[in-house]
Short mmCIF file of C-alpha atoms and ligand atoms in Angstrom, two decimals:
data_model
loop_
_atom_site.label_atom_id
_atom_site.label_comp_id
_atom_site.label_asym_id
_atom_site.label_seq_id
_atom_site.Cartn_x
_atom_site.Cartn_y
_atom_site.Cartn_z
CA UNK Z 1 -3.75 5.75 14.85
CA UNK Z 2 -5.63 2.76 13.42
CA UNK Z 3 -4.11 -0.55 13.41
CA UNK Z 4 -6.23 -3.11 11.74
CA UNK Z 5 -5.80 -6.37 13.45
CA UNK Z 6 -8.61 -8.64 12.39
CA UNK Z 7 -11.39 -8.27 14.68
CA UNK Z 8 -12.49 -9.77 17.68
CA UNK Z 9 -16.22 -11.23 18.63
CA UNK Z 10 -18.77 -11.93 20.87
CA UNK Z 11 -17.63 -15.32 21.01
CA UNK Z 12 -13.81 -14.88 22.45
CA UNK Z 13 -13.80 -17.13 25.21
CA UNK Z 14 -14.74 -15.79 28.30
CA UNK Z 15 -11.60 -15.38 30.91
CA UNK Z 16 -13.01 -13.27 33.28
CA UNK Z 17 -12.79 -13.95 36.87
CA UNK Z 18 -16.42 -14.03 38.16
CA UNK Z 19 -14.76 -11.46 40.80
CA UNK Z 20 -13.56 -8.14 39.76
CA UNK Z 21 -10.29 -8.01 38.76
CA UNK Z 22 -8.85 -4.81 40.63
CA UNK Z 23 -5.48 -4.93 38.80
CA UNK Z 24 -5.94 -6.10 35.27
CA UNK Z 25 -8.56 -4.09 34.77
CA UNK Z 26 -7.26 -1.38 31.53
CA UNK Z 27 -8.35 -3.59 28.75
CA UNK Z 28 -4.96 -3.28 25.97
CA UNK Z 29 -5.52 -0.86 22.95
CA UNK Z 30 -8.14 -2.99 21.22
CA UNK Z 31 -7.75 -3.99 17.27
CA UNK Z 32 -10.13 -2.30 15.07
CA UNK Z 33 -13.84 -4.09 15.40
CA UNK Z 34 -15.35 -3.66 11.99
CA UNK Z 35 -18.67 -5.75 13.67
CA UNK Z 36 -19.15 -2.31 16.04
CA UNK Z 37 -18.45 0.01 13.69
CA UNK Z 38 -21.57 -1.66 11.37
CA UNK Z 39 -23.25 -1.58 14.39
CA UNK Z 40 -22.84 1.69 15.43
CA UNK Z 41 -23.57 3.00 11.73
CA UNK Z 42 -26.96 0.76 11.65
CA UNK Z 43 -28.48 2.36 15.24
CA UNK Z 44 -27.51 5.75 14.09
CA UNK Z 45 -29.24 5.05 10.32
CA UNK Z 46 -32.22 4.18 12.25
CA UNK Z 47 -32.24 6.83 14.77
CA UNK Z 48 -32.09 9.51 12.06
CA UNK Z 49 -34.78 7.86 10.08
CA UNK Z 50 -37.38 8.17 12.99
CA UNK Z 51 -35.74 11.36 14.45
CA UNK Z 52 -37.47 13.16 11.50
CA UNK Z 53 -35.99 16.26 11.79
CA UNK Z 54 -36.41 18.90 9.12
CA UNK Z 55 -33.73 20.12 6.88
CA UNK Z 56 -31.62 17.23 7.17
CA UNK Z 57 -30.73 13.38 6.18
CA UNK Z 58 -28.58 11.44 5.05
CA UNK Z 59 -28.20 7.30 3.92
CA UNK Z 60 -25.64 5.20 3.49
CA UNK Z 61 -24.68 4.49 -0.34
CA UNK Z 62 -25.75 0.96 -2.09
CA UNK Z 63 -22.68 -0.79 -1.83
CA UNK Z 64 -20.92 0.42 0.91
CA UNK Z 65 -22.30 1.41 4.46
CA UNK Z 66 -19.15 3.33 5.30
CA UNK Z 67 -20.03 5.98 2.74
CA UNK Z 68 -23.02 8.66 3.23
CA UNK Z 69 -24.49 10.64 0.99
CA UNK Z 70 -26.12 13.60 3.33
CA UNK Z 71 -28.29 16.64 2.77
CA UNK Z 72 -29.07 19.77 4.83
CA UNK Z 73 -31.48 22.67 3.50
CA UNK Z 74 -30.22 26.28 4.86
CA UNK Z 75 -32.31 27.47 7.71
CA UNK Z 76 -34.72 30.07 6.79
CA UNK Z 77 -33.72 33.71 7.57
CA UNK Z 78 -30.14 33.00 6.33
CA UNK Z 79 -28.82 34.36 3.19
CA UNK Z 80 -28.77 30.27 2.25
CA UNK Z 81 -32.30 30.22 2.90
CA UNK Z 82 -33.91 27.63 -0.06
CA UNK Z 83 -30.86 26.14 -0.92
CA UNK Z 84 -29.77 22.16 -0.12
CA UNK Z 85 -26.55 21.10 0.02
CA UNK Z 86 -25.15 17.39 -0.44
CA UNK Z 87 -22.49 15.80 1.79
CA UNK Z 88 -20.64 12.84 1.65
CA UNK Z 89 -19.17 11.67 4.80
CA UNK Z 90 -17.21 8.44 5.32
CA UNK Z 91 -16.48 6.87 8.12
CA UNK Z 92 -13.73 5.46 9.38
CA UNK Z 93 -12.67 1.96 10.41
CA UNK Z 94 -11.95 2.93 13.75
CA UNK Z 95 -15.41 5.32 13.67
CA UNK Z 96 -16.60 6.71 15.99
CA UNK Z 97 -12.76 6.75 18.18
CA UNK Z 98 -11.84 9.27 14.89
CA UNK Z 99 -14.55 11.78 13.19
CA UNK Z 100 -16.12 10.78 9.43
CA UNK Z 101 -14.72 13.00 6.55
CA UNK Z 102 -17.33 15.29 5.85
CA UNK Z 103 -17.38 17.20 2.44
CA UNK Z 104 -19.53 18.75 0.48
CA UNK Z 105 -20.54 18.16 -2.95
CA UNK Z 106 -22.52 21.01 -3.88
CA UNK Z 107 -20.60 23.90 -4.39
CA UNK Z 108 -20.62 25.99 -1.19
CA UNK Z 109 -19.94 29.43 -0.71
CA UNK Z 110 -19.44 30.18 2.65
CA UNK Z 111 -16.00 31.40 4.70
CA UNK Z 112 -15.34 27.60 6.25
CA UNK Z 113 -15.53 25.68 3.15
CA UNK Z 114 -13.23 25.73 0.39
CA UNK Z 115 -13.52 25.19 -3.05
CA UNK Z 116 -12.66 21.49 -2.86
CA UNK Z 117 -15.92 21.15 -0.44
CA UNK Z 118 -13.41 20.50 2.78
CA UNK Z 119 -14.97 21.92 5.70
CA UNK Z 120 -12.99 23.70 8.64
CA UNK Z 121 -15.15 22.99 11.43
CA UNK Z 122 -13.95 21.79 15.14
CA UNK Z 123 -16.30 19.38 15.82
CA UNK Z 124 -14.99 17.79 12.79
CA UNK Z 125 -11.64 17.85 13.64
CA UNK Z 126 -9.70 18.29 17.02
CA UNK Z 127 -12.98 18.88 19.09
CA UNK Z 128 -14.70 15.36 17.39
CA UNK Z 129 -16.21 13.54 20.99
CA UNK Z 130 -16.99 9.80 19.92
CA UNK Z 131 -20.68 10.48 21.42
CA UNK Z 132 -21.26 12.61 18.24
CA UNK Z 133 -23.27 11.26 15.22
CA UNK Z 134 -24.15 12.08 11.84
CA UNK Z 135 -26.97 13.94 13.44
CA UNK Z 136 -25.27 16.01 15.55
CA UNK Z 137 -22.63 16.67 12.52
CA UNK Z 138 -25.88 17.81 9.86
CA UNK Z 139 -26.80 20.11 12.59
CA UNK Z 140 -23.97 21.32 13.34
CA UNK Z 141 -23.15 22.03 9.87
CA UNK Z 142 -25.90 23.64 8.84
CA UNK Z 143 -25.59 26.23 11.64
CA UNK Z 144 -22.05 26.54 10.63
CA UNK Z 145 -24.27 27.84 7.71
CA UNK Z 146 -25.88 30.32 8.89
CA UNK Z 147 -23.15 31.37 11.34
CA UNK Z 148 -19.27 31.18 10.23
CA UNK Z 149 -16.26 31.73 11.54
CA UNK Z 150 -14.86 34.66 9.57
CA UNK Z 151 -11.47 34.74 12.11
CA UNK Z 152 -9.85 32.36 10.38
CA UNK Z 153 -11.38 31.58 6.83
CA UNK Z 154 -10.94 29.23 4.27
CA UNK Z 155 -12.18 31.02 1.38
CA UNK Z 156 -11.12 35.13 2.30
CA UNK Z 157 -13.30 36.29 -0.20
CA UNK Z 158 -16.73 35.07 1.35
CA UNK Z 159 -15.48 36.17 5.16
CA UNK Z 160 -15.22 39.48 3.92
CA UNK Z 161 -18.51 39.56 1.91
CA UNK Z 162 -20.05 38.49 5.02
CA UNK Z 163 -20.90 41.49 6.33
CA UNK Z 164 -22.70 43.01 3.72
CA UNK Z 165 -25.56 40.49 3.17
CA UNK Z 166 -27.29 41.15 0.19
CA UNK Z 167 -23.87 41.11 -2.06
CA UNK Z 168 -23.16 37.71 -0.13
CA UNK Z 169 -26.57 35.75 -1.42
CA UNK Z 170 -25.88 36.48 -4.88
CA UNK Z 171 -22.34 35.08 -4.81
CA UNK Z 172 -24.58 32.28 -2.79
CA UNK Z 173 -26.59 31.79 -5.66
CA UNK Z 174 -24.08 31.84 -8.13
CA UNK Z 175 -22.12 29.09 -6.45
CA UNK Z 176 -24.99 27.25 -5.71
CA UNK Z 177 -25.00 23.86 -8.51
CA UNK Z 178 -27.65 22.10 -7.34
CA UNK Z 179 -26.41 18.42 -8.35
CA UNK Z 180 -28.09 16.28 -11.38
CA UNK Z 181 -26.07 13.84 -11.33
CA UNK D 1 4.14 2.59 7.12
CA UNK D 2 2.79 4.55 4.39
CA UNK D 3 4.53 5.88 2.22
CA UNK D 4 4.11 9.34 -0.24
CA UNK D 5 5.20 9.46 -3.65
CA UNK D 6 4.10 10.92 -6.96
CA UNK D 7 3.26 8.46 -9.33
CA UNK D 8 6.09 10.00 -11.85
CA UNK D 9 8.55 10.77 -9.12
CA UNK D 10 10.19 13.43 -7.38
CA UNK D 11 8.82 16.45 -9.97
CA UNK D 12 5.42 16.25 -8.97
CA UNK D 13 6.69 16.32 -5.36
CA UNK D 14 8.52 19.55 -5.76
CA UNK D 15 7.50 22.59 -4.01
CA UNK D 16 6.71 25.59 -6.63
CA UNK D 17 6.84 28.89 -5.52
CA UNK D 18 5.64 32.25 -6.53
CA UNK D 19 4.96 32.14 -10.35
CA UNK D 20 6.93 28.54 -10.57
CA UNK D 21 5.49 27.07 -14.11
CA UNK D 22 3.87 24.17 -13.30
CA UNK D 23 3.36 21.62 -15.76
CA UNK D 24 0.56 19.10 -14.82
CA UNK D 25 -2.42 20.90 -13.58
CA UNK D 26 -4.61 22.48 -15.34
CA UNK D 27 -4.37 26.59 -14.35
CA UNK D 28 -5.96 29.00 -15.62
CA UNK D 29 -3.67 30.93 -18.49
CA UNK D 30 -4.63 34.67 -17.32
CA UNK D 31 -3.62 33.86 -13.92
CA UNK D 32 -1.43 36.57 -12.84
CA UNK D 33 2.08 35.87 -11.25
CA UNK D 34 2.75 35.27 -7.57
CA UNK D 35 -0.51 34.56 -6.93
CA UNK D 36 -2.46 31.76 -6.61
CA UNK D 37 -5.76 31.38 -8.66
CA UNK D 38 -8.99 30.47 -7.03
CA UNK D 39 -10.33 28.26 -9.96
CA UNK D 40 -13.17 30.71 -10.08
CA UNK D 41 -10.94 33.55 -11.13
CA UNK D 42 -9.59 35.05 -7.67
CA UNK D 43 -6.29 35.50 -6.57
CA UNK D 44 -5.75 34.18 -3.42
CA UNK D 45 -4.67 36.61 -0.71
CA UNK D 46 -1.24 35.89 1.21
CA UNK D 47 -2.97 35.71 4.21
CA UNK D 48 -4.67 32.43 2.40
CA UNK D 49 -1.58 31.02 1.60
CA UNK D 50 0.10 30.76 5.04
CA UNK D 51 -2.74 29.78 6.57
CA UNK D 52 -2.62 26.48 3.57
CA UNK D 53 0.77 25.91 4.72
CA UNK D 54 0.09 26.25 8.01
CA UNK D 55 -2.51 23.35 7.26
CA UNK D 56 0.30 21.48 5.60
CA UNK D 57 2.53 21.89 8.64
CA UNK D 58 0.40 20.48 11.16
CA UNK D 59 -0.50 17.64 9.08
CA UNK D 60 2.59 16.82 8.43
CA UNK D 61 3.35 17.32 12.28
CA UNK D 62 1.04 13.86 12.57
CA UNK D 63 2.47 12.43 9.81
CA UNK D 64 5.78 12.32 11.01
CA UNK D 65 5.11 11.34 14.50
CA UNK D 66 3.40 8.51 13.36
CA UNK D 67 5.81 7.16 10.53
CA UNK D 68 9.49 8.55 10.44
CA UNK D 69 8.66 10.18 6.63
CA UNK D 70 10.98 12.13 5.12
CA UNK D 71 9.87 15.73 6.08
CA UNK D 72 11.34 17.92 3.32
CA UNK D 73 9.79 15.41 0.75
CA UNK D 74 6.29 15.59 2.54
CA UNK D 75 6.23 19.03 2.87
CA UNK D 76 7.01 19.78 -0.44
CA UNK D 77 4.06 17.06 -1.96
CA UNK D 78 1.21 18.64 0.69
CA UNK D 79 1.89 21.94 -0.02
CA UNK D 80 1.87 21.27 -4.06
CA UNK D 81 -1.83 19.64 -2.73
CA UNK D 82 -3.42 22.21 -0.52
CA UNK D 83 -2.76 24.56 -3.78
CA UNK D 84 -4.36 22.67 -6.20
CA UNK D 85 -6.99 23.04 -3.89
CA UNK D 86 -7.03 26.42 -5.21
CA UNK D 87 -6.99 25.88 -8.34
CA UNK D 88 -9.14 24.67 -11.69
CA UNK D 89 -9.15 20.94 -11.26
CA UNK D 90 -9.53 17.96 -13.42
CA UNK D 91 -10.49 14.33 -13.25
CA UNK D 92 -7.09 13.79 -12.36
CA UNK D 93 -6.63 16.35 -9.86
CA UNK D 94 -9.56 14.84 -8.27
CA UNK D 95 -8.30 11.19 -8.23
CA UNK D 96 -5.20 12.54 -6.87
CA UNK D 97 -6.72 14.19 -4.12
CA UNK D 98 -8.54 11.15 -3.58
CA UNK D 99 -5.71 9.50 -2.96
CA UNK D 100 -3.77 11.99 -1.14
CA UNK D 101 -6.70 12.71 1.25
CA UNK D 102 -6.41 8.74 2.20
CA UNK D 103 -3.42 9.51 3.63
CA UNK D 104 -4.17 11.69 6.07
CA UNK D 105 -6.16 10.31 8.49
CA UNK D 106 -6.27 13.04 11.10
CA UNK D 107 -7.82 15.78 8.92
CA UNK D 108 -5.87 18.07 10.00
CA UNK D 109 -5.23 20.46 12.75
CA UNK D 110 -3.85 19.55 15.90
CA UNK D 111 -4.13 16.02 17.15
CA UNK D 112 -6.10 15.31 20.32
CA UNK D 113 -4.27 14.54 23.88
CA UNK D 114 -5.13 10.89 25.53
CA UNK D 115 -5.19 10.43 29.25
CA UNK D 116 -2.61 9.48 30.97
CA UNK D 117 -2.43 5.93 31.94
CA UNK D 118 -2.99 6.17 35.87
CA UNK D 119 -5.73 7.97 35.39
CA UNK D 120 -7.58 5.53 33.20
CA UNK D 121 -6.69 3.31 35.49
CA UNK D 122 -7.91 5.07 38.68
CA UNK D 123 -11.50 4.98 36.86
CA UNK D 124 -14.13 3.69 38.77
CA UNK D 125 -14.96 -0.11 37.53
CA UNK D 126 -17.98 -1.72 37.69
CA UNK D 127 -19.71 -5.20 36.28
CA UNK D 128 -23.37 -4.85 36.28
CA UNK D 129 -25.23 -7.55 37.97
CA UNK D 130 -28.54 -7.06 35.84
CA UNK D 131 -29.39 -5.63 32.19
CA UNK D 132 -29.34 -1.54 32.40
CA UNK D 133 -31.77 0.14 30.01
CA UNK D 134 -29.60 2.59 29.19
CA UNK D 135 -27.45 3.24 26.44
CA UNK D 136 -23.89 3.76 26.09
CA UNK D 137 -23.06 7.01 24.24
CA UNK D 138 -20.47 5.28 22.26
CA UNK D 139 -20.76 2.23 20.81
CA UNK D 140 -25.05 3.34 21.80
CA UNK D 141 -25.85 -0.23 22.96
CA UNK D 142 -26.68 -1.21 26.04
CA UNK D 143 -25.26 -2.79 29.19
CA UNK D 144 -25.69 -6.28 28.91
CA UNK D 145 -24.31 -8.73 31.47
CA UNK D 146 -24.74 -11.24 29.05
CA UNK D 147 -21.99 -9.78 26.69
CA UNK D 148 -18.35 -9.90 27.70
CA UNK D 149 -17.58 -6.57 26.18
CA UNK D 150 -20.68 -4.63 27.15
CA UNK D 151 -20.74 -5.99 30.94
CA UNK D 152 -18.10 -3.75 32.56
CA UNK D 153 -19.47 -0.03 33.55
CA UNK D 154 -16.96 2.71 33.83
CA UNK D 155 -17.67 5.49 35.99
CA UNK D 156 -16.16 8.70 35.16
CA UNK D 157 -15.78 11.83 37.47
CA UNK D 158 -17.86 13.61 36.16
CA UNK D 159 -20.34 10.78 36.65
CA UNK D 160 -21.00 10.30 33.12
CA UNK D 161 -20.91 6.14 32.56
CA UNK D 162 -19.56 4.08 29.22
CA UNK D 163 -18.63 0.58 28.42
CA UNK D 164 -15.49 -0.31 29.97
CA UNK D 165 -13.89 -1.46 26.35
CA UNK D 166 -15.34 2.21 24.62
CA UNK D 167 -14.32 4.51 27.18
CA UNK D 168 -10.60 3.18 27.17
CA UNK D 169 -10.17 3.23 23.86
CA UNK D 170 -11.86 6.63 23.72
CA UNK D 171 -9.44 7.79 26.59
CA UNK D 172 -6.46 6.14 24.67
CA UNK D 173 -7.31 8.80 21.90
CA UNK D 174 -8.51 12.17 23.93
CA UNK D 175 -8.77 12.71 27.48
CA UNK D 176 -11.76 14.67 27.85
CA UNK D 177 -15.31 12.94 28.58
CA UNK D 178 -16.96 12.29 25.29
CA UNK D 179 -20.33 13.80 26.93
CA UNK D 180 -19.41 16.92 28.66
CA UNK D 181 -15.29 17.31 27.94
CA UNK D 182 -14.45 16.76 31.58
CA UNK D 183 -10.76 16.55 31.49
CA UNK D 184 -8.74 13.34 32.83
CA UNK D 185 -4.94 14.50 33.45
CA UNK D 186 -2.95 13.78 30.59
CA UNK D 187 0.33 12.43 29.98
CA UNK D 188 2.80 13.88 31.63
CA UNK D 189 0.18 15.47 34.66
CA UNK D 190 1.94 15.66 37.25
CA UNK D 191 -0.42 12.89 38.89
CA UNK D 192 1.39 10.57 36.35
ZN1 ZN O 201 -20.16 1.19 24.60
ZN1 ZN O 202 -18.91 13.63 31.42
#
């Protein structure tokens, strides 16, 4: 739960004991610190940018650095092989304590993503660990690509195609609207 | 506290069941009855359904244990949601959406379990007497005694070290290490 509290900054005035403090030392639920989130969102832009890996990026939009605009290619050898797929993910104020929304904006057909572009994927949800970034997220999406969970679908109709791959990369192609816009 | 409520009042909010005319969204015409269309033309199996209002349920299982809203009235608005999901959307089924996604948070699922209190507090504490070149996997800056908020280490057990101020407020949300998911007892461990 986010409370949003005004934030506090490097230059609160400094009350600790030059000792440590054994008992007081479970600092209280802090307000939301916009200043970190930026932060955070900055190192991660600029970690990405060198990181160079292939078949994925992503920037923040013009006006707003809490919004992303991402892409991922489908890994070769996959019936989305040639394809790229857009994302937007936004982040949270209290990012990265709670996951980004991830969605994507290319239609998708694939058993974990509905028709709406939400995606069912644990990492994104219940499993999110505040030492993941949007790095980890592109990769782990795009192997969710290549490798769904058909036990408990979000669209029935591609977990059951699944199995018979050459039916399932036409329905990948027909799906497929690669965005103009 | 937020609060949910159709812009035209309690009709949108109503929960429509199998074949239930609905008046504002757009549906496809052919669409046979008891089903629900997939926008694309497909009927959406039963199996689907449940596993939308399952969805529903444990959003609304946050929901409520964050604000006191009225559960019948909740229900009934997410499950009208998840369905248009399914179904050929507009402009303003999208702005809706918008909207509605906004207020919930949590996407979904279950919500995560925070440590328990004595065992955050049982965390080894440290303040660094010199800069540390490493990086906390966090906030990813680094330990700097010159910085009030990024001078105290925390040790976990699993050895695995974090800003004092991130790892509590990580712990306040989930109990597992944010590295490696070593598990800190919970609330209501026994250890409490
Ligand atoms: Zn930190
Ligand atoms: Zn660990």
């Amino acid at each position: 739960m986010s409370t949003i509290n005004g934030s506090y900054s490097d230059n609160t005035p400094s009350t600790t004991p030059a000792g440590l403090p054994a008992k007081q030392n479970v600092a209280p639920v802090k307000a939301v610190d916009t200043q970190s989130v930026l932060k955070r969102l900055q190192s991660e832009l600029m970690s990405l940018m060198m990181s160079g890996d292939p078949g994925i990026s992503a920037f923040p939009e013009e006006d707003n650095i809490f919004n992303w605009k991402g892409t991922i290619h489908g890994s070769n050898e996959t019936v989305f092989e040639g394809t790229e797929y857009k994302l937007a993910l936004s982040f949270p104020a209290d990012y990265p304590f709670k996951p980004p929304k991830v969605k994507f904006e290319t239609g998708c057909f694939h058993p974990n993503v509905d028709v709406f572009g939400n995606i069912c994927l644990d990492i994104l949800q219940d499993k999110w660990s505040s030492a993941y970034d949007v790095r980890t997220i592109l990769l782990s999406i795009q192997s969710l690509l290549g490798e769904p969970n058909t036990s408990s679908p979000l669209n029935t109709q591609a977990a059951a195609l699944w199995s018979n791959q050459e039916e399932y990369r036409k329905m990948v192609e027909k799906h497929y609207k690669p965005s103009t816009a | 506290m937020k609060k949910i409520e159709g812009e035209n009042g309690s009709e949108e909010g109503e929960i429509k069941r199998e074949g239930g005319e609905r008046k504002r969204w757009n549906r496809k015409p052919e669409r046979a009855q008891g089903s629900l269309s997939l926008g694309i033309g497909e009927a959406r199996s039963f199996y689907e359904v449940k596993h939308l209002q399952q969805c529903v349920k444990d959003e609304l299982i946050d929901l409520s244990d964050n604000n006191n809203l009225d559960h019948d009235y909740v229900y009934g608005f997410r499950i009208e949601t998840c369905v248009d999901r399914y179904m050929e959307y507009d402009e303003e089924v999208m702005m809706r959406a918008a909207v509605e996604q906004s207020l919930f948070e949590n996407g979904g699922g279950r919500r995560p379990t925070p440590a328990n209190e004595a065992a955050i507090k049982g965390l080894e504490r440290l303040m660094i007497k010199d800069n540390e070149d490493t990086n906390c996997s966090i906030c990813l800056e680094e330990f700097d005694v010159n910085k009030e908020e990024k001078r105290f280490k925390v040790t976990m057990p699993c050895k695995h070290e974090f800003h004092e101020s991130c790892i509590i407020q990580w712990l306040h949300t989930n109990h597992v290490c944010p590295l490696c998911r070593y598990q800190l007892p919970v609330m209501g461990d026994s250890k409490e």
